[in-house]
Amino acid sequence: MRFLRSTLIRQLNMPEWVAIRCAGKTQWALAHQEEQRRQRAVSRRNRVRSALTQPVKALVSRKLNTHTGLPAAASGQLPNQGSNRVATLLIAVSLALLGGCAALQTPNQAPELTENSKPDGELPAQEPSISYKLVVQASDEAVKLLQAQLDLARFQTQSEGIFSIKPGASTSPVPLTPLELDRLCRAAPAQAQTLLETLGYFNAQVTVKREHEGGEVVYLTVSPGPLTVVQAWSLTANPELPPETLKAIRSKWKLVNERPFTRDAWSSEKTDSLARLRSLGYPAARWDSTQAIVDTQTNTVNIDAQLLSGPRFYFGELKIEGLQVQSDVAVRNLADFSPGQPYTEKALLDFQERLQKANLYDGVTVELNPDPAQAQAATVWVRLRESKLNHAVVGVGFSGNTGARVTFEHSHKRAFGLEASSRVKFELGRDLRSLDLELNSHALKDMWRNLSSMHVQRLESAGEVVRSATARLGRSQETEFIDRFYYLEGTYSGVENDAGLTKAVAASLNWQWIWRHVDSVILPTNGWATSMLLTGGGARSRSGDNGPFGRAQGRLS
């Protein structure tokens, strides 16, 4: 009936109340017609059976009365063979016909009438639907879990009812009936106890109570009982794992004696411990066995976990994929490990971060071959997606200080066919004109780079024309903890006004260091960094002081 009702609604766009009445009438009519058809078939079969068996019974009776069996045979008087054959033929035909009659069945037999069937024009009784509200009385942690996972909690949000999940059934919601709500209430305590075990409560008591307070309200009350704690724990490994490595893993284990035991904490400790061992040079490590035996009588748990480290891995050959224009020299220079060096996950991640900061690739993936058979020389796969070789930007803007301006910027990832990147930026405005030039090499050996830059600017303001130029030539190195930057800088400044032209020049040698201890070089979220700049040089000016100068700056963050 549900299928027929949903079909009438979907295919004929029939209102739901009309579909319910039509479906009810149709169901009762089909069942009534089928019952009449079945009774007629039974009556017809009985009449055929009676018509066929009566002559046969009479013939057999006469034959038995005429021939008495053995005495007739002894006197030499045999039964008439023709009569016997006729009797036999009639019996065979009647049996065949009776078998065919017995095989008569209605092809599409509908359900028989039930006690709920109604006379024509009336609908079967429909059980009323019900809505309710669930109130969970427990701790905040338990309330959050039960409201999210209990069936009794989920169905209260489906005001239209429960959706059928039978194959081929309609996806229309079936109204929640009082009988179904009773079933949910009976199943709720056992389901809640299972969920509370994940929080460490293995002796929780759960009760369900229904009340009518302006509507159906279901109260689920939780008495959690004592929280299960760790009584004893053991974390071991195979003998091949060095004791100091196992000690480092055990020092981070958090589920120690008297600590609360929960499913999330248990899963987290297993995942974290395995990740630590893999990061220390054992990427093929796995758990040999893990078990947590809970004693519900004492509310304690005994933990036994055993690691299987697998072989120690060492770096092998560096294989690079995805390069089309750039050379692999810069990639290899950014790797601070060499074949035969013990593998660590940190070395691999640092290498990947340096490639991302190189500003040459849009996509970077670095992976180690985890095959234990190649542990002594594991291949390092580097898969790259190069950035576009040329990049240009044109802009138009306006400033209240310098007026309208036009800017053009162009960068090239392989300038002049060299292992270097260049950048040119030109700005042309009403009052300000500037030019920036940069040419920096790709990574060299030991991660050093050669740097060069120049900046030229002309600014008109308040009847003055200021011309300035700066040029730098130096080297830089970026490592895990320290960045170094050494450069020689020359500057020029000239001011032209009604009083004439004033010029100044300076040259300096600069040392800049940055020390850092952070969790990530690209996106640091924890740690500290400090920087220092030392400058020494000389200056010459027509209107100012001439001679050597020095400067020192420091910063802590």
Coordinates of C-alpha atoms in Angstrom, one line a residue:
M1 CA 0.0 0.0 0.0
R2 CA 2.9 2.4 0.7
F3 CA 4.3 1.8 -2.7
L4 CA 1.0 2.3 -4.4
R5 CA 0.4 5.5 -2.4
S6 CA 3.8 6.9 -3.2
T7 CA 3.3 6.0 -6.9
L8 CA 0.0 7.9 -7.1
I9 CA 1.6 11.0 -5.5
R10 CA 4.7 11.0 -7.7
Q11 CA 3.3 10.0 -11.1
L12 CA -0.2 11.6 -10.9
N13 CA 0.6 14.5 -8.6
M14 CA -2.3 13.4 -6.5
P15 CA -2.8 15.0 -3.1
E16 CA -1.6 12.8 -0.3
W17 CA -5.0 12.4 1.4
V18 CA -6.6 11.4 -1.9
A19 CA -3.8 9.0 -2.6
I20 CA -4.3 7.3 0.8
R21 CA -8.0 6.7 0.2
C22 CA -7.4 5.5 -3.4
A23 CA -4.7 3.2 -2.3
G24 CA -6.8 1.8 0.5
K25 CA -9.8 1.1 -1.7
T26 CA -7.6 -0.4 -4.4
Q27 CA -5.9 -2.7 -2.0
W28 CA -9.2 -4.0 -0.5
A29 CA -10.8 -4.4 -4.0
L30 CA -7.9 -6.4 -5.3
A31 CA -7.9 -8.6 -2.3
H32 CA -11.7 -9.1 -2.5
Q33 CA -11.6 -10.0 -6.2
E34 CA -8.8 -12.4 -5.7
E35 CA -10.6 -14.2 -2.9
Q36 CA -13.6 -14.7 -5.1
R37 CA -11.4 -15.9 -8.0
R38 CA -9.7 -18.4 -5.7
Q39 CA -13.1 -19.7 -4.4
R40 CA -14.4 -20.2 -7.9
A41 CA -11.3 -22.1 -8.9
V42 CA -11.6 -24.4 -5.9
S43 CA -15.3 -25.1 -6.7
R44 CA -14.6 -25.8 -10.3
R45 CA -11.8 -28.2 -9.4
N46 CA -14.1 -30.1 -7.0
R47 CA -16.8 -30.5 -9.6
V48 CA -14.4 -31.9 -12.2
R49 CA -12.9 -34.3 -9.7
S50 CA -16.4 -35.6 -8.7
A51 CA -17.5 -36.0 -12.4
L52 CA -14.5 -38.0 -13.3
T53 CA -14.2 -40.3 -10.3
Q54 CA -17.9 -41.4 -10.1
P55 CA -17.8 -43.6 -13.3
V56 CA -14.5 -45.1 -12.4
K57 CA -15.7 -46.1 -9.0
A58 CA -18.9 -47.7 -10.4
L59 CA -16.9 -49.7 -13.0
V60 CA -14.4 -50.9 -10.5
S61 CA -17.2 -52.0 -8.1
R62 CA -19.0 -54.0 -10.9
K63 CA -15.7 -55.7 -11.8
L64 CA -15.0 -56.7 -8.3
N65 CA -18.5 -58.1 -7.8
T66 CA -18.4 -60.2 -11.1
H67 CA -14.9 -61.7 -10.7
T68 CA -13.9 -63.0 -7.4
G69 CA -10.1 -63.3 -8.0
L70 CA -8.4 -66.6 -7.4
P71 CA -11.4 -69.1 -7.5
A72 CA -12.3 -67.9 -11.0
A73 CA -8.8 -68.3 -12.2
A74 CA -8.6 -71.8 -10.8
S75 CA -11.7 -72.9 -12.7
G76 CA -10.3 -71.6 -16.0
Q77 CA -12.6 -68.5 -16.2
L78 CA -10.4 -65.5 -16.8
P79 CA -11.7 -61.9 -16.5
N80 CA -12.6 -60.1 -19.7
Q81 CA -9.4 -58.4 -20.9
G82 CA -11.2 -55.7 -22.8
S83 CA -13.1 -54.5 -19.8
N84 CA -9.9 -54.4 -17.8
R85 CA -8.2 -52.3 -20.4
V86 CA -11.1 -49.8 -20.5
A87 CA -11.0 -49.5 -16.7
T88 CA -7.3 -48.9 -16.7
L89 CA -7.6 -46.2 -19.4
L90 CA -10.3 -44.4 -17.5
I91 CA -8.3 -44.4 -14.3
A92 CA -5.2 -43.0 -16.1
V93 CA -7.2 -40.2 -17.8
S94 CA -8.9 -39.3 -14.5
L95 CA -5.6 -39.1 -12.6
A96 CA -4.1 -36.9 -15.3
L97 CA -7.1 -34.6 -15.3
L98 CA -7.1 -34.5 -11.5
G99 CA -3.3 -33.6 -11.6
G100 CA -4.0 -30.8 -14.0
C101 CA -6.8 -29.5 -11.9
A102 CA -4.7 -29.6 -8.8
A103 CA -2.0 -27.6 -10.7
L104 CA -4.4 -24.8 -11.5
Q105 CA -3.3 -21.7 -9.7
T106 CA -3.9 -18.0 -10.1
P107 CA -0.7 -16.5 -11.7
N108 CA -0.7 -13.3 -9.7
Q109 CA -2.2 -14.1 -6.4
A110 CA -2.9 -11.1 -4.2
P111 CA -2.8 -11.2 -0.4
E112 CA -5.8 -12.8 1.3
L113 CA -8.3 -10.7 3.2
T114 CA -7.3 -10.0 6.7
E115 CA -9.1 -8.9 9.8
N116 CA -8.3 -5.3 9.0
S117 CA -10.0 -5.5 5.6
K118 CA -13.0 -3.2 5.3
P119 CA -16.2 -3.3 3.2
D120 CA -16.0 -1.5 -0.2
G121 CA -15.7 2.3 0.3
E122 CA -14.0 2.1 3.7
L123 CA -10.2 2.5 4.4
P124 CA -8.1 0.2 6.6
A125 CA -7.4 1.8 10.0
Q126 CA -4.3 4.0 10.0
E127 CA -2.2 4.1 13.2
P128 CA -1.7 7.7 14.2
S129 CA 1.7 9.4 13.9
I130 CA 3.5 10.9 16.9
S131 CA 6.2 13.5 17.5
Y132 CA 8.3 13.9 20.6
K133 CA 11.2 15.7 22.2
L134 CA 14.2 14.0 23.8
V135 CA 15.8 15.4 26.9
V136 CA 19.2 13.8 27.9
Q137 CA 20.1 14.2 31.6
A138 CA 23.9 13.6 31.8
S139 CA 27.3 15.4 31.7
D140 CA 28.0 17.8 28.9
E141 CA 30.3 15.3 27.2
A142 CA 27.8 12.5 27.4
V143 CA 24.9 14.8 26.2
K144 CA 26.9 15.8 23.2
L145 CA 27.7 12.2 22.3
L146 CA 24.2 10.8 22.9
Q147 CA 22.4 13.6 21.1
A148 CA 24.5 13.0 18.0
Q149 CA 24.5 9.2 17.9
L150 CA 21.3 7.8 19.5
D151 CA 18.6 6.7 17.2
L152 CA 16.1 8.2 19.6
A153 CA 17.8 11.5 19.2
R154 CA 18.2 11.4 15.4
F155 CA 14.5 10.6 14.7
Q156 CA 13.2 13.5 16.8
T157 CA 14.7 15.8 14.2
Q158 CA 12.8 14.0 11.3
S159 CA 9.5 15.5 12.0
E160 CA 8.0 13.8 8.9
G161 CA 8.9 10.3 10.1
I162 CA 11.3 7.5 9.3
F163 CA 12.5 6.9 5.8
S164 CA 12.2 3.4 4.4
I165 CA 15.4 1.6 3.4
K166 CA 13.9 -1.5 1.8
P167 CA 15.2 -2.2 -1.7
G168 CA 12.7 -0.8 -4.3
A169 CA 10.7 1.0 -1.6
S170 CA 9.6 4.6 -1.8
T171 CA 11.9 7.2 -0.3
S172 CA 8.9 9.0 1.2
P173 CA 9.0 9.3 5.0
V174 CA 6.8 6.9 7.0
P175 CA 5.2 8.6 10.0
L176 CA 6.6 7.6 13.3
T177 CA 4.0 5.6 15.1
P178 CA 3.6 5.1 18.9
L179 CA 4.6 1.5 18.4
E180 CA 7.9 2.6 16.7
L181 CA 8.5 5.1 19.4
D182 CA 8.1 2.3 22.0
R183 CA 10.7 0.3 20.1
L184 CA 13.1 3.2 20.1
C185 CA 12.7 3.8 23.8
R186 CA 13.3 0.1 24.6
A187 CA 16.5 0.0 22.5
A188 CA 17.8 3.3 23.8
P189 CA 19.4 2.1 27.1
A190 CA 21.5 -0.6 25.5
Q191 CA 22.6 1.7 22.7
A192 CA 23.5 4.5 25.2
Q193 CA 25.5 2.1 27.3
T194 CA 27.5 1.1 24.3
L195 CA 28.2 4.7 23.4
L196 CA 29.2 5.6 27.0
E197 CA 31.8 2.9 27.0
T198 CA 33.7 4.9 24.4
L199 CA 34.0 7.7 27.1
G200 CA 35.3 5.2 29.7
Y201 CA 32.1 4.4 31.5
F202 CA 31.6 0.6 31.4
N203 CA 29.0 0.5 34.2
A204 CA 26.7 3.2 33.2
Q205 CA 23.0 2.9 34.1
V206 CA 20.5 4.4 31.7
T207 CA 16.7 4.8 32.1
V208 CA 14.1 6.1 29.8
K209 CA 10.9 7.7 30.9
R210 CA 8.0 9.2 28.8
E211 CA 5.9 12.0 30.0
H212 CA 3.2 14.3 28.5
E213 CA 4.0 17.9 29.1
G214 CA 2.1 19.7 26.4
G215 CA 3.4 17.1 24.1
E216 CA 5.4 13.8 24.1
V217 CA 8.7 14.2 26.1
V218 CA 11.2 11.4 26.4
Y219 CA 13.6 11.7 29.3
L220 CA 16.9 9.7 29.1
T221 CA 18.7 9.8 32.4
V222 CA 22.3 8.6 32.7
S223 CA 24.1 7.5 35.8
P224 CA 27.6 7.0 34.4
G225 CA 29.3 5.3 37.4
P226 CA 33.0 5.4 38.0
L227 CA 35.4 6.3 35.2
T228 CA 37.7 3.5 34.0
V229 CA 41.4 4.2 34.6
V230 CA 44.6 2.5 33.6
Q231 CA 45.9 0.0 36.1
A232 CA 49.0 -1.2 34.2
W233 CA 50.5 -0.6 30.8
S234 CA 53.2 -2.2 28.7
L235 CA 54.8 -0.8 25.5
T236 CA 57.5 -3.1 24.0
A237 CA 59.1 -3.6 20.6
N238 CA 61.1 -6.2 18.7
P239 CA 64.7 -6.8 19.9
E240 CA 66.2 -5.1 16.8
L241 CA 64.9 -1.7 17.8
P242 CA 67.6 0.3 19.7
P243 CA 66.7 0.8 23.4
E244 CA 67.1 4.6 23.2
T245 CA 64.6 4.7 20.3
L246 CA 62.1 2.7 22.3
K247 CA 62.7 4.9 25.3
A248 CA 61.9 8.0 23.3
I249 CA 58.6 6.4 22.2
R250 CA 57.7 5.4 25.7
S251 CA 58.5 8.9 27.1
K252 CA 55.6 10.3 25.0
W253 CA 53.0 7.7 26.0
K254 CA 50.2 9.3 27.8
L255 CA 48.0 6.4 28.9
V256 CA 50.0 5.7 32.1
N257 CA 48.8 4.4 35.4
E258 CA 45.7 6.2 36.9
R259 CA 45.0 8.0 33.7
P260 CA 41.4 7.9 32.4
F261 CA 40.9 5.4 29.6
T262 CA 38.7 6.4 26.6
R263 CA 38.4 5.2 23.1
D264 CA 39.7 8.4 21.6
A265 CA 42.7 8.5 23.9
W266 CA 43.5 4.8 23.1
S267 CA 43.3 5.4 19.3
S268 CA 45.3 8.6 19.6
E269 CA 48.1 7.0 21.5
K270 CA 48.4 4.1 19.0
T271 CA 48.5 6.5 16.1
D272 CA 50.9 8.9 17.6
S273 CA 53.4 6.3 18.8
L274 CA 53.5 4.6 15.4
A275 CA 54.0 8.0 13.7
R276 CA 56.9 8.8 16.1
L277 CA 58.6 5.6 15.3
R278 CA 58.2 6.0 11.6
S279 CA 59.5 9.6 11.8
L280 CA 62.7 8.3 13.5
G281 CA 63.8 6.2 10.5
Y282 CA 61.4 3.2 10.5
P283 CA 58.7 4.0 7.8
A284 CA 57.7 0.4 7.6
A285 CA 56.9 0.2 11.3
R286 CA 53.5 -1.3 12.4
W287 CA 51.8 -2.7 15.5
D288 CA 52.4 -6.3 16.1
S289 CA 49.7 -6.5 18.7
T290 CA 47.6 -4.1 20.8
Q291 CA 45.0 -5.0 23.4
A292 CA 43.2 -3.2 26.3
I293 CA 41.6 -5.6 28.7
V294 CA 38.8 -3.9 30.7
D295 CA 37.8 -5.2 34.1
T296 CA 34.2 -3.9 34.7
Q297 CA 34.2 -5.1 38.3
T298 CA 37.1 -2.8 39.3
N299 CA 36.7 -0.3 36.5
T300 CA 40.3 -0.7 35.5
V301 CA 42.1 -1.5 32.2
N302 CA 45.4 -3.3 31.5
I303 CA 47.2 -2.2 28.3
D304 CA 49.6 -4.3 26.3
A305 CA 51.1 -3.0 23.0
Q306 CA 54.0 -4.3 21.0
L307 CA 55.6 -2.5 18.1
L308 CA 57.2 -4.2 15.1
S309 CA 59.8 -1.6 13.8
G310 CA 60.9 -3.2 10.6
P311 CA 64.4 -2.3 9.2
R312 CA 66.2 1.0 9.6
F313 CA 65.9 3.0 6.4
Y314 CA 68.7 5.0 4.7
F315 CA 68.5 7.6 2.0
G316 CA 69.2 6.3 -1.5
E317 CA 69.1 7.8 -5.0
L318 CA 67.2 11.0 -5.6
K319 CA 64.8 10.7 -8.6
I320 CA 63.1 13.8 -10.0
E321 CA 60.0 13.9 -12.2
G322 CA 58.2 16.8 -13.8
L323 CA 61.0 19.1 -14.9
Q324 CA 60.7 20.6 -18.4
V325 CA 62.6 23.9 -18.4
Q326 CA 64.4 24.0 -15.1
S327 CA 67.5 22.1 -14.3
D328 CA 67.7 19.4 -11.6
V329 CA 70.8 21.0 -10.1
A330 CA 68.9 23.4 -8.0
V331 CA 66.7 20.6 -6.7
R332 CA 69.7 18.5 -5.7
N333 CA 71.4 21.5 -4.1
L334 CA 68.4 22.0 -1.8
A335 CA 68.6 18.5 -0.4
D336 CA 70.7 18.5 2.8
F337 CA 71.1 14.7 2.8
S338 CA 73.1 12.3 0.7
P339 CA 72.9 8.6 -0.2
G340 CA 73.7 6.4 2.8
Q341 CA 72.6 8.9 5.4
P342 CA 70.1 7.6 8.0
Y343 CA 66.5 8.5 7.0
T344 CA 64.4 10.8 9.1
E345 CA 61.0 12.2 8.3
K346 CA 62.0 15.7 9.4
A347 CA 64.8 15.8 6.8
L348 CA 62.3 14.8 4.1
L349 CA 59.8 17.5 5.2
D350 CA 62.5 20.2 5.4
F351 CA 63.6 19.4 1.9
Q352 CA 60.0 19.7 0.7
E353 CA 59.6 23.1 2.4
R354 CA 62.8 24.4 0.8
L355 CA 61.5 23.4 -2.6
Q356 CA 58.2 25.2 -2.0
K357 CA 60.0 28.4 -1.0
A358 CA 62.2 28.3 -4.1
N359 CA 59.5 30.1 -6.1
L360 CA 60.1 27.8 -9.1
Y361 CA 57.4 25.2 -8.7
D362 CA 53.6 25.3 -8.3
G363 CA 53.4 21.8 -6.9
V364 CA 55.9 19.8 -4.8
T365 CA 55.7 16.2 -3.5
V366 CA 58.5 14.4 -1.9
E367 CA 58.1 10.7 -1.0
L368 CA 60.4 7.9 0.2
N369 CA 60.0 4.4 -1.2
P370 CA 58.7 2.4 1.9
D371 CA 59.7 -1.1 0.5
P372 CA 61.6 -2.9 3.3
A373 CA 63.6 -4.7 0.7
Q374 CA 65.2 -1.4 -0.3
A375 CA 65.7 -0.1 3.2
Q376 CA 69.5 0.2 2.8
A377 CA 69.1 2.6 -0.1
A378 CA 65.5 3.8 -0.3
T379 CA 64.7 5.9 -3.4
V380 CA 63.5 9.4 -2.8
W381 CA 60.9 10.5 -5.4
V382 CA 60.5 14.2 -6.1
R383 CA 57.5 15.1 -8.2
L384 CA 57.4 18.7 -9.4
R385 CA 55.1 20.9 -11.4
E386 CA 57.0 23.9 -12.7
S387 CA 55.7 27.5 -12.5
K388 CA 55.2 29.5 -15.6
L389 CA 58.4 30.8 -17.0
N390 CA 57.2 34.3 -17.6
H391 CA 54.8 36.4 -15.5
A392 CA 53.7 39.9 -16.2
V393 CA 51.4 42.3 -14.3
V394 CA 50.1 45.7 -15.5
G395 CA 48.4 48.1 -13.1
V396 CA 46.8 51.5 -13.1
G397 CA 46.3 53.5 -9.9
F398 CA 46.0 56.8 -8.2
S399 CA 47.6 58.2 -5.0
G400 CA 46.7 61.4 -3.2
N401 CA 50.4 62.2 -2.8
T402 CA 51.9 61.3 -6.2
G403 CA 48.8 61.4 -8.4
A404 CA 47.9 58.9 -11.2
R405 CA 50.4 56.1 -12.0
V406 CA 50.9 53.1 -14.3
T407 CA 53.0 50.1 -13.2
F408 CA 54.4 47.2 -15.1
E409 CA 56.1 44.2 -13.5
H410 CA 57.7 41.2 -15.2
S411 CA 59.5 38.1 -13.7
H412 CA 61.4 35.4 -15.5
K413 CA 62.3 32.0 -13.9
R414 CA 65.3 31.4 -16.1
A415 CA 66.8 34.8 -17.0
F416 CA 69.2 34.9 -19.9
G417 CA 69.2 31.1 -20.0
L418 CA 71.0 31.0 -16.7
E419 CA 70.2 29.3 -13.4
A420 CA 68.7 32.5 -12.1
S421 CA 65.5 34.4 -11.7
S422 CA 64.9 38.0 -12.6
R423 CA 62.3 40.7 -11.8
V424 CA 61.7 44.1 -13.3
K425 CA 59.3 46.6 -12.0
F426 CA 58.7 50.0 -13.6
E427 CA 56.4 52.7 -12.3
L428 CA 55.5 55.9 -14.1
G429 CA 53.4 58.5 -12.4
R430 CA 52.7 62.2 -12.3
D431 CA 55.2 62.9 -9.5
L432 CA 56.9 59.6 -9.0
R433 CA 59.0 57.5 -11.3
S434 CA 60.9 54.4 -10.3
L435 CA 62.7 51.3 -11.6
D436 CA 63.5 48.1 -9.7
L437 CA 65.8 45.4 -11.0
E438 CA 66.7 42.0 -9.4
L439 CA 68.7 39.1 -10.5
N440 CA 69.1 36.1 -8.1
S441 CA 70.7 32.8 -8.7
H442 CA 68.9 29.5 -8.0
A443 CA 70.2 27.4 -5.1
L444 CA 73.9 26.7 -5.1
K445 CA 75.9 24.2 -3.2
D446 CA 75.2 24.2 0.6
M447 CA 72.0 26.2 -0.2
W448 CA 73.9 29.5 -0.9
R449 CA 72.5 32.0 -3.4
N450 CA 74.0 35.0 -5.2
L451 CA 71.9 38.1 -5.1
S452 CA 72.0 41.4 -6.9
S453 CA 69.5 44.3 -7.1
M454 CA 69.1 48.0 -8.0
H455 CA 66.5 50.6 -7.3
V456 CA 66.3 54.0 -9.0
Q457 CA 63.7 56.7 -8.1
R458 CA 62.7 60.2 -9.0
L459 CA 60.2 62.1 -6.9
E460 CA 58.8 65.7 -7.4
S461 CA 57.3 67.2 -4.3
A462 CA 56.8 70.8 -3.0
G463 CA 59.1 72.4 -5.6
E464 CA 61.9 69.8 -5.0
V465 CA 63.2 67.0 -7.2
V466 CA 64.7 64.1 -5.2
R467 CA 66.7 61.5 -7.0
S468 CA 67.9 58.3 -5.3
A469 CA 69.6 55.1 -6.3
T470 CA 70.5 51.9 -4.4
A471 CA 72.6 48.9 -5.5
R472 CA 73.3 45.7 -3.7
L473 CA 75.5 42.7 -4.4
G474 CA 75.7 39.8 -1.9
R475 CA 75.1 36.2 -0.9
S476 CA 72.5 34.5 1.3
Q477 CA 72.1 31.1 2.9
E478 CA 69.0 29.6 4.5
T479 CA 69.3 26.6 6.8
E480 CA 67.0 25.0 9.3
F481 CA 67.9 27.2 12.3
I482 CA 70.0 30.1 10.8
D483 CA 69.7 32.4 7.8
R484 CA 72.7 34.4 6.7
F485 CA 72.8 37.4 4.5
Y486 CA 76.0 39.3 3.5
Y487 CA 75.9 42.1 1.0
L488 CA 77.7 45.2 -0.2
E489 CA 75.5 48.2 -0.7
G490 CA 76.0 51.6 -2.4
T491 CA 73.5 54.5 -2.2
Y492 CA 73.1 57.9 -3.9
S493 CA 70.8 60.7 -3.1
G494 CA 70.4 64.1 -4.7
V495 CA 68.0 67.0 -3.9
E496 CA 67.5 69.7 -6.4
N497 CA 65.6 72.9 -5.4
D498 CA 65.8 76.7 -5.8
A499 CA 69.0 76.7 -3.6
G500 CA 70.8 74.3 -6.0
L501 CA 71.7 70.6 -6.0
T502 CA 72.8 68.7 -2.9
K503 CA 74.4 65.2 -3.3
A504 CA 75.3 62.4 -1.0
V505 CA 76.9 59.0 -1.5
A506 CA 77.6 56.1 0.8
A507 CA 79.0 52.6 0.7
S508 CA 78.5 49.9 3.4
L509 CA 79.2 46.3 4.2
N510 CA 76.3 44.5 6.0
W511 CA 76.0 41.3 8.0
Q512 CA 72.5 40.0 8.8
W513 CA 71.7 36.8 10.8
I514 CA 68.4 35.3 11.8
W515 CA 68.1 32.6 14.4
R516 CA 64.8 30.7 14.8
H517 CA 63.3 27.8 16.6
V518 CA 59.8 27.3 15.1
D519 CA 57.6 24.4 14.2
S520 CA 57.4 25.3 10.5
V521 CA 59.5 27.6 8.5
I522 CA 56.7 28.5 6.0
L523 CA 53.8 28.8 8.5
P524 CA 55.2 29.0 12.0
T525 CA 52.7 28.7 14.8
N526 CA 55.0 28.0 17.8
G527 CA 58.5 28.9 18.7
W528 CA 60.7 32.0 18.7
A529 CA 63.0 34.0 16.3
T530 CA 65.7 36.6 16.7
S531 CA 67.5 38.8 14.1
M532 CA 70.6 41.0 14.1
L533 CA 71.9 43.5 11.6
L534 CA 75.5 44.9 11.7
T535 CA 76.5 47.6 9.2
G536 CA 79.8 49.4 8.7
G537 CA 80.8 51.9 5.9
G538 CA 81.5 55.4 4.9
A539 CA 79.6 58.4 3.6
R540 CA 80.4 61.6 1.7
S541 CA 78.2 64.6 1.3
R542 CA 78.5 68.3 0.3
S543 CA 76.4 69.6 3.1
G544 CA 76.6 66.9 5.8
D545 CA 79.2 65.1 7.8
N546 CA 81.7 62.9 6.0
G547 CA 83.5 59.8 7.2
P548 CA 82.9 56.3 8.5
F549 CA 79.7 55.1 10.2
G550 CA 78.4 52.0 11.9
R551 CA 75.0 50.6 12.9
A552 CA 73.6 47.7 14.9
Q553 CA 70.0 46.5 15.1
G554 CA 68.4 43.6 17.0
R555 CA 64.9 42.1 17.3
L556 CA 63.3 39.2 19.2
S557 CA 59.9 37.7 18.4

